[in-house]
PDB file of C-alpha atoms in Angstrom:
ATOM      1  CA  MET A   1     -27.907 -98.342 -10.654  1.00  0.00           C
ATOM      2  CA  ASN A   2     -24.671 -96.435 -11.313  1.00  0.00           C
ATOM      3  CA  VAL A   3     -22.617 -94.953  -8.521  1.00  0.00           C
ATOM      4  CA  VAL A   4     -19.730 -92.449  -8.538  1.00  0.00           C
ATOM      5  CA  ILE A   5     -16.305 -93.728  -7.595  1.00  0.00           C
ATOM      6  CA  VAL A   6     -12.895 -91.981  -7.333  1.00  0.00           C
ATOM      7  CA  CYS A   7      -9.752 -93.444  -8.867  1.00  0.00           C
ATOM      8  CA  ALA A   8      -7.094 -94.033  -6.228  1.00  0.00           C
ATOM      9  CA  ASP A   9      -4.327 -93.203  -8.705  1.00  0.00           C
ATOM     10  CA  CYS A  10      -5.441 -90.117 -10.662  1.00  0.00           C
ATOM     11  CA  ARG A  11      -8.187 -89.009  -8.251  1.00  0.00           C
ATOM     12  CA  GLY A  12     -10.600 -88.746 -11.180  1.00  0.00           C
ATOM     13  CA  LYS A  13     -14.308 -89.411 -10.757  1.00  0.00           C
ATOM     14  CA  SER A  14     -16.249 -91.886 -12.900  1.00  0.00           C
ATOM     15  CA  GLN A  15     -19.457 -93.927 -12.783  1.00  0.00           C
ATOM     16  CA  VAL A  16     -19.695 -97.740 -12.436  1.00  0.00           C
ATOM     17  CA  ASP A  17     -22.510-100.206 -11.780  1.00  0.00           C
ATOM     18  CA  GLU A  18     -23.356-100.568  -8.105  1.00  0.00           C
ATOM     19  CA  SER A  19     -22.625-104.290  -8.336  1.00  0.00           C
ATOM     20  CA  SER A  20     -18.934-103.490  -9.013  1.00  0.00           C
ATOM     21  CA  LEU A  21     -18.366-101.826  -5.623  1.00  0.00           C
ATOM     22  CA  GLY A  22     -15.496-103.422  -3.750  1.00  0.00           C
ATOM     23  CA  GLY A  23     -14.088-105.026  -6.850  1.00  0.00           C
ATOM     24  CA  MET A  24     -11.313-104.050  -9.301  1.00  0.00           C
ATOM     25  CA  VAL A  25     -12.232-101.843 -12.260  1.00  0.00           C
ATOM     26  CA  GLN A  26     -10.211 -99.970 -14.925  1.00  0.00           C
ATOM     27  CA  CYS A  27     -10.284 -96.186 -14.561  1.00  0.00           C
ATOM     28  CA  PRO A  28     -11.622 -94.692 -17.825  1.00  0.00           C
ATOM     29  CA  LEU A  29      -9.525 -91.541 -17.260  1.00  0.00           C
ATOM     30  CA  CYS A  30      -6.028 -92.846 -16.656  1.00  0.00           C
ATOM     31  CA  GLY A  31      -6.510 -96.485 -17.716  1.00  0.00           C
ATOM     32  CA  LYS A  32      -5.060 -97.963 -14.530  1.00  0.00           C
ATOM     33  CA  PRO A  33      -6.779-100.585 -12.296  1.00  0.00           C
ATOM     34  CA  THR A  34      -8.343 -99.300  -9.102  1.00  0.00           C
ATOM     35  CA  VAL A  35     -10.738-100.439  -6.379  1.00  0.00           C
ATOM     36  CA  ALA A  36     -14.354 -99.408  -7.055  1.00  0.00           C
ATOM     37  CA  ALA A  37     -15.125 -97.558  -3.865  1.00  0.00           C
ATOM     38  CA  LEU A  38     -17.357 -94.673  -2.950  1.00  0.00           C
ATOM     39  CA  PRO A  39     -15.622 -91.262  -2.533  1.00  0.00           C
ATOM     40  CA  ALA A  40     -15.744 -91.496   1.260  1.00  0.00           C
ATOM     41  CA  ALA A  41     -14.048 -94.873   1.183  1.00  0.00           C
ATOM     42  CA  VAL A  42     -11.552 -94.377  -1.605  1.00  0.00           C
ATOM     43  CA  PRO A  43      -8.377 -96.318  -0.948  1.00  0.00           C
ATOM     44  CA  LEU A  44      -5.282 -94.228  -0.934  1.00  0.00           C
ATOM     45  CA  LEU A  45      -3.623 -96.377  -3.540  1.00  0.00           C
ATOM     46  CA  SER A  46      -4.483 -98.783  -6.321  1.00  0.00           C
ATOM     47  CA  LEU A  47      -3.210-102.326  -6.497  1.00  0.00           C
ATOM     48  CA  ASP A  48       0.296-102.957  -7.771  1.00  0.00           C
ATOM     49  CA  ASP A  49       0.645-104.318 -11.268  1.00  0.00           C
ATOM     50  CA  ASP A  50       2.326-107.409  -9.837  1.00  0.00           C
ATOM     51  CA  ALA A  51      -0.527-108.184  -7.390  1.00  0.00           C
ATOM     52  CA  PRO A  52      -1.147-111.915  -6.780  1.00  0.00           C
ATOM     53  CA  ALA A  53      -3.560-113.609  -9.147  1.00  0.00           C
ATOM     54  CA  SER A  54      -5.831-114.382  -6.218  1.00  0.00           C
ATOM     55  CA  GLY A  55      -6.803-110.688  -6.195  1.00  0.00           C
ATOM     56  CA  VAL A  56      -5.301-109.994  -2.805  1.00  0.00           C
ATOM     57  CA  ALA A  57      -4.041-106.405  -2.764  1.00  0.00           C
ATOM     58  CA  SER A  58      -0.394-105.722  -2.121  1.00  0.00           C
ATOM     59  CA  ALA A  59       0.909-103.139   0.307  1.00  0.00           C
ATOM     60  CA  PRO A  60      -0.317 -99.659  -0.482  1.00  0.00           C
ATOM     61  CA  ARG A  61       2.031 -96.997  -1.920  1.00  0.00           C
ATOM     62  CA  VAL A  62       1.743 -93.247  -2.028  1.00  0.00           C
ATOM     63  CA  PRO A  63       1.689 -91.815  -5.552  1.00  0.00           C
ATOM     64  CA  ASP A  64       4.736 -89.700  -6.431  1.00  0.00           C
ATOM     65  CA  ARG A  65       2.747 -86.847  -7.984  1.00  0.00           C
ATOM     66  CA  VAL A  66      -0.594 -85.919  -9.401  1.00  0.00           C
ATOM     67  CA  PRO A  67      -0.600 -86.695 -13.136  1.00  0.00           C
ATOM     68  CA  THR A  68      -0.438 -83.664 -15.471  1.00  0.00           C
ATOM     69  CA  PRO A  69      -3.267 -83.551 -18.001  1.00  0.00           C
ATOM     70  CA  PRO A  70      -1.978 -84.084 -21.533  1.00  0.00           C
ATOM     71  CA  ARG A  71      -1.377 -80.924 -23.598  1.00  0.00           C
ATOM     72  CA  THR A  72      -4.066 -80.071 -26.068  1.00  0.00           C
ATOM     73  CA  PRO A  73      -3.226 -78.880 -29.634  1.00  0.00           C
ATOM     74  CA  LEU A  74      -4.400 -75.352 -28.714  1.00  0.00           C
ATOM     75  CA  ARG A  75      -2.026 -75.171 -25.777  1.00  0.00           C
ATOM     76  CA  LYS A  76       0.843 -76.400 -27.926  1.00  0.00           C
ATOM     77  CA  GLY A  77       0.056 -73.692 -30.502  1.00  0.00           C
ATOM     78  CA  ILE A  78       0.065 -70.982 -27.833  1.00  0.00           C
ATOM     79  CA  TYR A  79       3.446 -72.154 -26.524  1.00  0.00           C
ATOM     80  CA  ALA A  80       4.864 -72.177 -30.053  1.00  0.00           C
ATOM     81  CA  PHE A  81       3.544 -68.661 -30.746  1.00  0.00           C
ATOM     82  CA  ILE A  82       5.020 -67.304 -27.502  1.00  0.00           C
ATOM     83  CA  SER A  83       8.363 -68.907 -28.345  1.00  0.00           C
ATOM     84  CA  LEU A  84       8.300 -67.292 -31.788  1.00  0.00           C
ATOM     85  CA  LEU A  85       7.576 -63.867 -30.291  1.00  0.00           C
ATOM     86  CA  LEU A  86      10.443 -64.240 -27.827  1.00  0.00           C
ATOM     87  CA  THR A  87      12.809 -65.246 -30.623  1.00  0.00           C
ATOM     88  CA  ILE A  88      11.816 -62.257 -32.743  1.00  0.00           C
ATOM     89  CA  ALA A  89      12.183 -59.913 -29.761  1.00  0.00           C
ATOM     90  CA  ILE A  90      15.657 -61.230 -28.966  1.00  0.00           C
ATOM     91  CA  MET A  91      16.810 -60.976 -32.593  1.00  0.00           C
ATOM     92  CA  GLY A  92      15.340 -57.481 -32.880  1.00  0.00           C
ATOM     93  CA  GLY A  93      17.127 -56.423 -29.711  1.00  0.00           C
ATOM     94  CA  ILE A  94      20.463 -57.707 -31.013  1.00  0.00           C
ATOM     95  CA  TYR A  95      19.934 -55.912 -34.354  1.00  0.00           C
ATOM     96  CA  ALA A  96      18.955 -52.663 -32.631  1.00  0.00           C
ATOM     97  CA  ALA A  97      21.994 -52.864 -30.350  1.00  0.00           C
ATOM     98  CA  PHE A  98      24.319 -53.021 -33.369  1.00  0.00           C
ATOM     99  CA  ARG A  99      22.468 -50.354 -35.390  1.00  0.00           C
ATOM    100  CA  TYR A 100      21.618 -47.847 -32.654  1.00  0.00           C
ATOM    101  CA  GLY A 101      23.466 -44.600 -33.193  1.00  0.00           C
ATOM    102  CA  ASP A 102      25.285 -45.703 -36.359  1.00  0.00           C
ATOM    103  CA  GLY A 103      24.054 -42.663 -38.332  1.00  0.00           C
ATOM    104  CA  GLN A 104      22.812 -44.705 -41.305  1.00  0.00           C
ATOM    105  CA  ILE A 105      19.422 -43.293 -42.368  1.00  0.00           C
ATOM    106  CA  PRO A 106      17.220 -45.682 -44.414  1.00  0.00           C
ATOM    107  CA  ASP A 107      16.255 -44.630 -47.953  1.00  0.00           C
ATOM    108  CA  ARG A 108      12.546 -44.992 -47.180  1.00  0.00           C
ATOM    109  CA  SER A 109      12.769 -42.136 -44.654  1.00  0.00           C
ATOM    110  CA  TRP A 110      13.660 -39.446 -47.203  1.00  0.00           C
ATOM    111  CA  LEU A 111      11.099 -37.033 -48.623  1.00  0.00           C
ATOM    112  CA  THR A 112      11.163 -33.849 -50.696  1.00  0.00           C
ATOM    113  CA  PHE A 113      10.556 -30.861 -48.440  1.00  0.00           C
ATOM    114  CA  THR A 114       9.299 -27.492 -49.701  1.00  0.00           C
ATOM    115  CA  PRO A 115       9.022 -24.914 -46.909  1.00  0.00           C
ATOM    116  CA  PRO A 116       5.788 -22.896 -46.678  1.00  0.00           C
ATOM    117  CA  GLY A 117       5.927 -19.822 -48.907  1.00  0.00           C
ATOM    118  CA  GLU A 118       9.085 -21.038 -50.675  1.00  0.00           C
ATOM    119  CA  LYS A 119       9.751 -22.341 -54.167  1.00  0.00           C
ATOM    120  CA  SER A 120      13.014 -24.013 -53.250  1.00  0.00           C
ATOM    121  CA  SER A 121      13.105 -27.613 -52.038  1.00  0.00           C
ATOM    122  CA  ILE A 122      15.505 -30.057 -50.397  1.00  0.00           C
ATOM    123  CA  ARG A 123      15.531 -33.737 -49.434  1.00  0.00           C
ATOM    124  CA  MET A 124      14.891 -34.256 -45.706  1.00  0.00           C
ATOM    125  CA  PRO A 125      15.073 -37.539 -43.701  1.00  0.00           C
ATOM    126  CA  GLY A 126      11.608 -37.252 -42.157  1.00  0.00           C
ATOM    127  CA  GLU A 127       9.037 -34.738 -40.930  1.00  0.00           C
ATOM    128  CA  SER A 128      10.508 -31.474 -39.633  1.00  0.00           C
ATOM    129  CA  THR A 129       9.806 -28.959 -36.900  1.00  0.00           C
ATOM    130  CA  VAL A 130      10.122 -25.215 -37.524  1.00  0.00           C
ATOM    131  CA  GLU A 131      11.922 -22.528 -35.553  1.00  0.00           C
ATOM    132  CA  ARG A 132      12.041 -18.767 -36.129  1.00  0.00           C
ATOM    133  CA  ILE A 133      15.463 -17.120 -36.583  1.00  0.00           C
ATOM    134  CA  PRO A 134      15.437 -13.619 -35.108  1.00  0.00           C
ATOM    135  CA  ALA A 135      16.643 -10.590 -37.074  1.00  0.00           C
ATOM    136  CA  GLU A 136      20.237  -9.752 -36.301  1.00  0.00           C
ATOM    137  CA  GLY A 137      22.990  -7.876 -38.142  1.00  0.00           C
ATOM    138  CA  PHE A 138      22.818  -8.446 -41.898  1.00  0.00           C
ATOM    139  CA  ALA A 139      19.841 -10.751 -41.361  1.00  0.00           C
ATOM    140  CA  SER A 140      17.651  -7.709 -41.005  1.00  0.00           C
ATOM    141  CA  GLN A 141      14.453  -9.657 -41.642  1.00  0.00           C
ATOM    142  CA  GLY A 142      15.382 -12.843 -39.791  1.00  0.00           C
ATOM    143  CA  GLY A 143      14.623 -16.280 -41.201  1.00  0.00           C
ATOM    144  CA  GLN A 144      13.453 -19.819 -40.456  1.00  0.00           C
ATOM    145  CA  ARG A 145      15.055 -23.111 -39.529  1.00  0.00           C
ATOM    146  CA  PHE A 146      13.563 -26.589 -40.138  1.00  0.00           C
ATOM    147  CA  ARG A 147      14.944 -29.553 -38.187  1.00  0.00           C
ATOM    148  CA  VAL A 148      14.580 -33.326 -38.408  1.00  0.00           C
ATOM    149  CA  HIS A 149      15.822 -35.290 -35.378  1.00  0.00           C
ATOM    150  CA  ARG A 150      16.608 -38.983 -35.905  1.00  0.00           C
ATOM    151  CA  TRP A 151      16.884 -40.372 -32.352  1.00  0.00           C
ATOM    152  CA  PHE A 152      17.663 -43.953 -33.356  1.00  0.00           C
ATOM    153  CA  GLU A 153      20.499 -42.969 -35.719  1.00  0.00           C
ATOM    154  CA  LYS A 154      21.560 -40.073 -33.424  1.00  0.00           C
ATOM    155  CA  ALA A 155      21.548 -37.703 -36.387  1.00  0.00           C
ATOM    156  CA  ASP A 156      20.037 -34.294 -37.148  1.00  0.00           C
ATOM    157  CA  ALA A 157      19.318 -32.542 -40.446  1.00  0.00           C
ATOM    158  CA  GLU A 158      18.631 -28.791 -40.442  1.00  0.00           C
ATOM    159  CA  PHE A 159      17.681 -26.546 -43.337  1.00  0.00           C
ATOM    160  CA  GLY A 160      16.823 -22.862 -43.323  1.00  0.00           C
ATOM    161  CA  TRP A 161      17.554 -19.376 -44.513  1.00  0.00           C
ATOM    162  CA  VAL A 162      18.066 -15.765 -43.467  1.00  0.00           C
ATOM    163  CA  ASP A 163      16.881 -12.732 -45.422  1.00  0.00           C
ATOM    164  CA  LEU A 164      19.559 -10.068 -45.887  1.00  0.00           C
ATOM    165  CA  ASP A 165      18.998  -6.401 -46.429  1.00  0.00           C
ATOM    166  CA  ALA A 166      19.617  -6.096 -50.185  1.00  0.00           C
ATOM    167  CA  THR A 167      21.195  -2.642 -50.004  1.00  0.00           C
ATOM    168  CA  LYS A 168      23.750  -3.753 -47.417  1.00  0.00           C
ATOM    169  CA  ALA A 169      24.313  -7.117 -49.078  1.00  0.00           C
ATOM    170  CA  VAL A 170      25.152  -5.649 -52.494  1.00  0.00           C
ATOM    171  CA  ALA A 171      27.661  -3.298 -50.920  1.00  0.00           C
ATOM    172  CA  SER A 172      29.332  -6.055 -48.847  1.00  0.00           C
ATOM    173  CA  ARG A 173      31.752  -8.880 -49.535  1.00  0.00           C
ATOM    174  CA  PHE A 174      30.231 -12.348 -49.815  1.00  0.00           C
ATOM    175  CA  ASP A 175      32.654 -13.798 -47.269  1.00  0.00           C
ATOM    176  CA  ASP A 176      31.567 -11.206 -44.719  1.00  0.00           C
ATOM    177  CA  LEU A 177      27.907 -12.136 -45.191  1.00  0.00           C
ATOM    178  CA  VAL A 178      28.682 -15.844 -44.892  1.00  0.00           C
ATOM    179  CA  ALA A 179      30.833 -15.321 -41.806  1.00  0.00           C
ATOM    180  CA  ALA A 180      27.952 -13.643 -39.980  1.00  0.00           C
ATOM    181  CA  LEU A 181      25.610 -16.598 -40.612  1.00  0.00           C
ATOM    182  CA  ARG A 182      28.341 -19.165 -39.946  1.00  0.00           C
ATOM    183  CA  ASP A 183      29.301 -17.667 -36.597  1.00  0.00           C
ATOM    184  CA  ARG A 184      25.660 -17.473 -35.523  1.00  0.00           C
ATOM    185  CA  GLU A 185      25.081 -21.198 -36.183  1.00  0.00           C
ATOM    186  CA  VAL A 186      28.394 -22.344 -34.670  1.00  0.00           C
ATOM    187  CA  LYS A 187      27.550 -20.446 -31.497  1.00  0.00           C
ATOM    188  CA  ARG A 188      24.046 -21.914 -31.391  1.00  0.00           C
ATOM    189  CA  LEU A 189      25.451 -25.452 -31.687  1.00  0.00           C
ATOM    190  CA  ASP A 190      28.063 -24.722 -29.024  1.00  0.00           C
ATOM    191  CA  GLY A 191      30.627 -25.992 -31.506  1.00  0.00           C
ATOM    192  CA  LYS A 192      34.132 -25.199 -32.725  1.00  0.00           C
ATOM    193  CA  LEU A 193      35.002 -24.495 -36.347  1.00  0.00           C
ATOM    194  CA  THR A 194      37.675 -26.921 -37.606  1.00  0.00           C
ATOM    195  CA  GLY A 195      37.649 -26.639 -41.410  1.00  0.00           C
ATOM    196  CA  GLU A 196      36.435 -24.585 -44.378  1.00  0.00           C
ATOM    197  CA  SER A 197      36.262 -25.198 -48.122  1.00  0.00           C
ATOM    198  CA  ARG A 198      34.561 -24.027 -51.324  1.00  0.00           C
ATOM    199  CA  VAL A 199      32.015 -26.278 -53.015  1.00  0.00           C
ATOM    200  CA  ASN A 200      31.056 -26.209 -56.692  1.00  0.00           C
ATOM    201  CA  PHE A 201      27.277 -26.023 -56.811  1.00  0.00           C
ATOM    202  CA  VAL A 202      25.360 -25.465 -60.046  1.00  0.00           C
ATOM    203  CA  VAL A 203      21.578 -25.884 -60.216  1.00  0.00           C
ATOM    204  CA  LYS A 204      19.328 -24.916 -63.125  1.00  0.00           C
ATOM    205  CA  ASN A 205      22.326 -23.366 -64.909  1.00  0.00           C
ATOM    206  CA  ARG A 206      22.843 -21.053 -61.967  1.00  0.00           C
ATOM    207  CA  LYS A 207      26.171 -21.059 -60.221  1.00  0.00           C
ATOM    208  CA  PHE A 208      25.947 -20.623 -56.478  1.00  0.00           C
ATOM    209  CA  GLU A 209      28.555 -19.372 -54.094  1.00  0.00           C
ATOM    210  CA  VAL A 210      28.839 -22.186 -51.530  1.00  0.00           C
ATOM    211  CA  ARG A 211      31.010 -22.605 -48.458  1.00  0.00           C
ATOM    212  CA  GLN A 212      31.323 -25.824 -46.465  1.00  0.00           C
ATOM    213  CA  TYR A 213      32.381 -25.902 -42.814  1.00  0.00           C
ATOM    214  CA  LEU A 214      33.410 -28.697 -40.459  1.00  0.00           C
ATOM    215  CA  ILE A 215      32.374 -28.222 -36.839  1.00  0.00           C
ATOM    216  CA  ASP A 216      33.253 -30.161 -33.700  1.00  0.00           C
ATOM    217  CA  LEU A 217      30.314 -30.501 -31.315  1.00  0.00           C
ATOM    218  CA  PRO A 218      30.239 -31.481 -27.625  1.00  0.00           C
ATOM    219  CA  LYS A 219      28.748 -34.885 -28.582  1.00  0.00           C
ATOM    220  CA  GLY A 220      29.652 -35.353 -32.217  1.00  0.00           C
ATOM    221  CA  LYS A 221      30.423 -33.457 -35.404  1.00  0.00           C
ATOM    222  CA  ALA A 222      28.601 -31.333 -37.965  1.00  0.00           C
ATOM    223  CA  VAL A 223      28.986 -30.431 -41.627  1.00  0.00           C
ATOM    224  CA  MET A 224      27.420 -27.103 -42.652  1.00  0.00           C
ATOM    225  CA  GLN A 225      26.934 -25.610 -46.102  1.00  0.00           C
ATOM    226  CA  ILE A 226      25.883 -22.032 -46.868  1.00  0.00           C
ATOM    227  CA  TYR A 227      24.421 -21.286 -50.300  1.00  0.00           C
ATOM    228  CA  PHE A 228      24.134 -17.849 -51.902  1.00  0.00           C
ATOM    229  CA  ASP A 229      22.974 -16.820 -55.376  1.00  0.00           C
ATOM    230  CA  PRO A 230      25.155 -13.813 -56.294  1.00  0.00           C
ATOM    231  CA  ASP A 231      22.965 -12.866 -59.270  1.00  0.00           C
ATOM    232  CA  ILE A 232      21.865  -9.374 -58.274  1.00  0.00           C
ATOM    233  CA  GLU A 233      20.034  -8.804 -61.547  1.00  0.00           C
ATOM    234  CA  ARG A 234      16.970 -10.278 -59.891  1.00  0.00           C
ATOM    235  CA  LEU A 235      16.765  -7.148 -57.753  1.00  0.00           C
ATOM    236  CA  LYS A 236      14.956  -3.946 -58.665  1.00  0.00           C
ATOM    237  CA  PHE A 237      17.105  -0.864 -59.129  1.00  0.00           C
ATOM    238  CA  GLN A 238      16.297   2.786 -59.465  1.00  0.00           C
ATOM    239  CA  THR A 239      18.327   5.306 -61.431  1.00  0.00           C
ATOM    240  CA  VAL A 240      19.422   8.439 -59.608  1.00  0.00           C
ATOM    241  CA  ARG A 241      20.575  11.371 -61.764  1.00  0.00           C
ATOM    242  CA  THR A 242      22.743  14.125 -60.321  1.00  0.00           C
ATOM    243  CA  LEU A 243      24.680  17.079 -61.756  1.00  0.00           C
ATOM    244  CA  GLU A 244      28.283  17.167 -60.734  1.00  0.00           C
ATOM    245  CA  PRO A 245      30.872  19.850 -61.682  1.00  0.00           C
ATOM    246  CA  HIS A 246      33.383  18.697 -64.245  1.00  0.00           C
ATOM    247  CA  THR A 247      36.487  20.539 -65.434  1.00  0.00           C
ATOM    248  CA  LEU A 248      36.688  20.750 -69.230  1.00  0.00           C
ATOM    249  CA  VAL A 249      40.105  21.477 -70.687  1.00  0.00           C
ATOM    250  CA  LEU A 250      40.064  23.365 -74.011  1.00  0.00           C
ATOM    251  CA  ASP A 251      42.988  23.040 -76.358  1.00  0.00           C
ATOM    252  CA  ILE A 252      43.502  26.800 -76.406  1.00  0.00           C
ATOM    253  CA  PRO A 253      46.785  28.220 -75.124  1.00  0.00           C
ATOM    254  CA  THR A 254      46.670  31.180 -72.779  1.00  0.00           C
ATOM    255  CA  GLY A 255      49.020  34.080 -72.120  1.00  0.00           C
ATOM    256  CA  TRP A 256      50.088  37.046 -74.281  1.00  0.00           C
ATOM    257  CA  ASP A 257      52.674  34.878 -75.955  1.00  0.00           C
ATOM    258  CA  LEU A 258      50.223  31.935 -76.286  1.00  0.00           C
ATOM    259  CA  LYS A 259      52.588  29.812 -74.204  1.00  0.00           C
ATOM    260  CA  GLY A 260      50.450  29.569 -71.089  1.00  0.00           C
ATOM    261  CA  PRO A 261      48.453  26.465 -69.884  1.00  0.00           C
ATOM    262  CA  PRO A 262      45.442  25.387 -71.964  1.00  0.00           C
ATOM    263  CA  LEU A 263      42.175  27.096 -71.204  1.00  0.00           C
ATOM    264  CA  SER A 264      39.920  25.109 -68.846  1.00  0.00           C
ATOM    265  CA  VAL A 265      36.319  25.730 -67.873  1.00  0.00           C
ATOM    266  CA  GLU A 266      34.062  24.081 -65.292  1.00  0.00           C
ATOM    267  CA  VAL A 267      30.764  22.700 -66.610  1.00  0.00           C
ATOM    268  CA  PRO A 268      27.961  20.655 -64.935  1.00  0.00           C
ATOM    269  CA  VAL A 269      27.790  16.980 -66.017  1.00  0.00           C
ATOM    270  CA  GLU A 270      24.875  14.590 -65.410  1.00  0.00           C
ATOM    271  CA  VAL A 271      25.890  11.465 -63.486  1.00  0.00           C
ATOM    272  CA  ARG A 272      23.632   8.383 -63.351  1.00  0.00           C
ATOM    273  CA  GLN A 273      23.845   5.981 -60.420  1.00  0.00           C
ATOM    274  CA  MET A 274      21.966   2.710 -59.879  1.00  0.00           C
ATOM    275  CA  HIS A 275      20.616   2.155 -56.376  1.00  0.00           C
ATOM    276  CA  VAL A 276      18.799  -0.881 -55.014  1.00  0.00           C
ATOM    277  CA  GLU A 277      15.211  -0.006 -54.311  1.00  0.00           C
ATOM    278  CA  PRO A 278      14.654  -0.014 -50.539  1.00  0.00           C
ATOM    279  CA  GLY A 279      12.708  -2.803 -48.840  1.00  0.00           C
ATOM    280  CA  GLN A 280      14.211  -5.646 -50.873  1.00  0.00           C
ATOM    281  CA  SER A 281      16.034  -8.662 -49.507  1.00  0.00           C
ATOM    282  CA  LEU A 282      18.376 -11.400 -50.644  1.00  0.00           C
ATOM    283  CA  ARG A 283      17.918 -14.901 -49.245  1.00  0.00           C
ATOM    284  CA  MET A 284      20.879 -16.963 -48.040  1.00  0.00           C
ATOM    285  CA  HIS A 285      20.185 -20.687 -47.465  1.00  0.00           C
ATOM    286  CA  PHE A 286      22.054 -23.063 -45.200  1.00  0.00           C
ATOM    287  CA  ALA A 287      21.965 -26.792 -44.367  1.00  0.00           C
ATOM    288  CA  ILE A 288      23.551 -28.592 -41.395  1.00  0.00           C
ATOM    289  CA  ALA A 289      24.110 -32.333 -40.979  1.00  0.00           C
ATOM    290  CA  SER A 290      25.133 -33.304 -37.443  1.00  0.00           C
ATOM    291  CA  GLY A 291      25.387 -36.391 -35.275  1.00  0.00           C
ATOM    292  CA  LYS A 292      27.577 -38.736 -33.288  1.00  0.00           C
ATOM    293  CA  ASN A 293      29.345 -40.318 -36.275  1.00  0.00           C
ATOM    294  CA  VAL A 294      28.870 -37.665 -38.978  1.00  0.00           C
ATOM    295  CA  THR A 295      31.622 -36.904 -41.505  1.00  0.00           C
ATOM    296  CA  ARG A 296      31.745 -35.634 -45.079  1.00  0.00           C
ATOM    297  CA  GLU A 297      31.840 -39.255 -46.240  1.00  0.00           C
ATOM    298  CA  THR A 298      28.784 -40.403 -44.266  1.00  0.00           C
ATOM    299  CA  PRO A 299      26.418 -41.520 -47.079  1.00  0.00           C
ATOM    300  CA  TRP A 300      23.411 -39.433 -46.049  1.00  0.00           C
ATOM    301  CA  VAL A 301      25.408 -36.204 -45.620  1.00  0.00           C
ATOM    302  CA  PRO A 302      26.157 -35.433 -49.318  1.00  0.00           C
ATOM    303  CA  LYS A 303      22.713 -36.808 -50.187  1.00  0.00           C
ATOM    304  CA  PHE A 304      21.199 -34.129 -47.957  1.00  0.00           C
ATOM    305  CA  LEU A 305      23.559 -31.206 -48.557  1.00  0.00           C
ATOM    306  CA  GLY A 306      23.586 -31.636 -52.335  1.00  0.00           C
ATOM    307  CA  SER A 307      19.807 -31.902 -52.788  1.00  0.00           C
ATOM    308  CA  LEU A 308      18.900 -28.192 -52.591  1.00  0.00           C
ATOM    309  CA  VAL A 309      16.864 -27.052 -55.587  1.00  0.00           C
ATOM    310  CA  PRO A 310      16.497 -23.250 -55.499  1.00  0.00           C
ATOM    311  CA  GLU A 311      13.510 -21.361 -56.811  1.00  0.00           C
TER     312      GLU A 311
END
């Protein structure tokens, strides 16, 4: 009959023949010799390897530690996978630390953006949020602003427009119209204007009036461009006819001696004037690139500002 014994070295349980009790057996778990004893009578220690040949046990010794079960292939695979994840996380953290806030926007982030109800388009570095621009001054009908915020690159791209009253716009200087929009945006950004220049901008054989501005911000810089199509022939005009008095000088001398001034008479003359039909508007677009490390030479800035395709 088999009985259960406990190894004095590894404390593992195994079965041996009852006739082996009290004798030396080899533990099938750890492979070391041990006394075959019942669990209640397990010796604290096994015999030393250098025990006398007579089989007399040497002095007992306390084991240093409980043996650790050998690692299985599954456990080794889990440890290797965890180590790989930690390595990737550390490398990713180092990469992010160097790239965070550098203002370099990846090419894969760009998309062509066409605002609702518009025919014009522009390249934007991601999905945008919309904001209404209230009517103010020349922007009698207000406008809209679309913004993309890149938190990792610490960069912002804004595109929008204001609708000008056509009657006032035609009668005003372009620089005055631009100044009104420029000052509004500089104030909104809490910035300070530091530079201004003209930009040559021709799209679809149409020459646009464009101004570029450099702005210092509390936490960075901004480059703003304002675009305006000066072609007023796209507007509808109405002809107004009026009669105005006009002095007509006849080559007939006056006076009894025919030495007086030439004879002049006043006659009504029809005058035609072209007036912009009321209710029309002219649209002025603008684009703003801003961020911690933004300059004119930052690669994504000209890519963004130069991508406007008007209707």
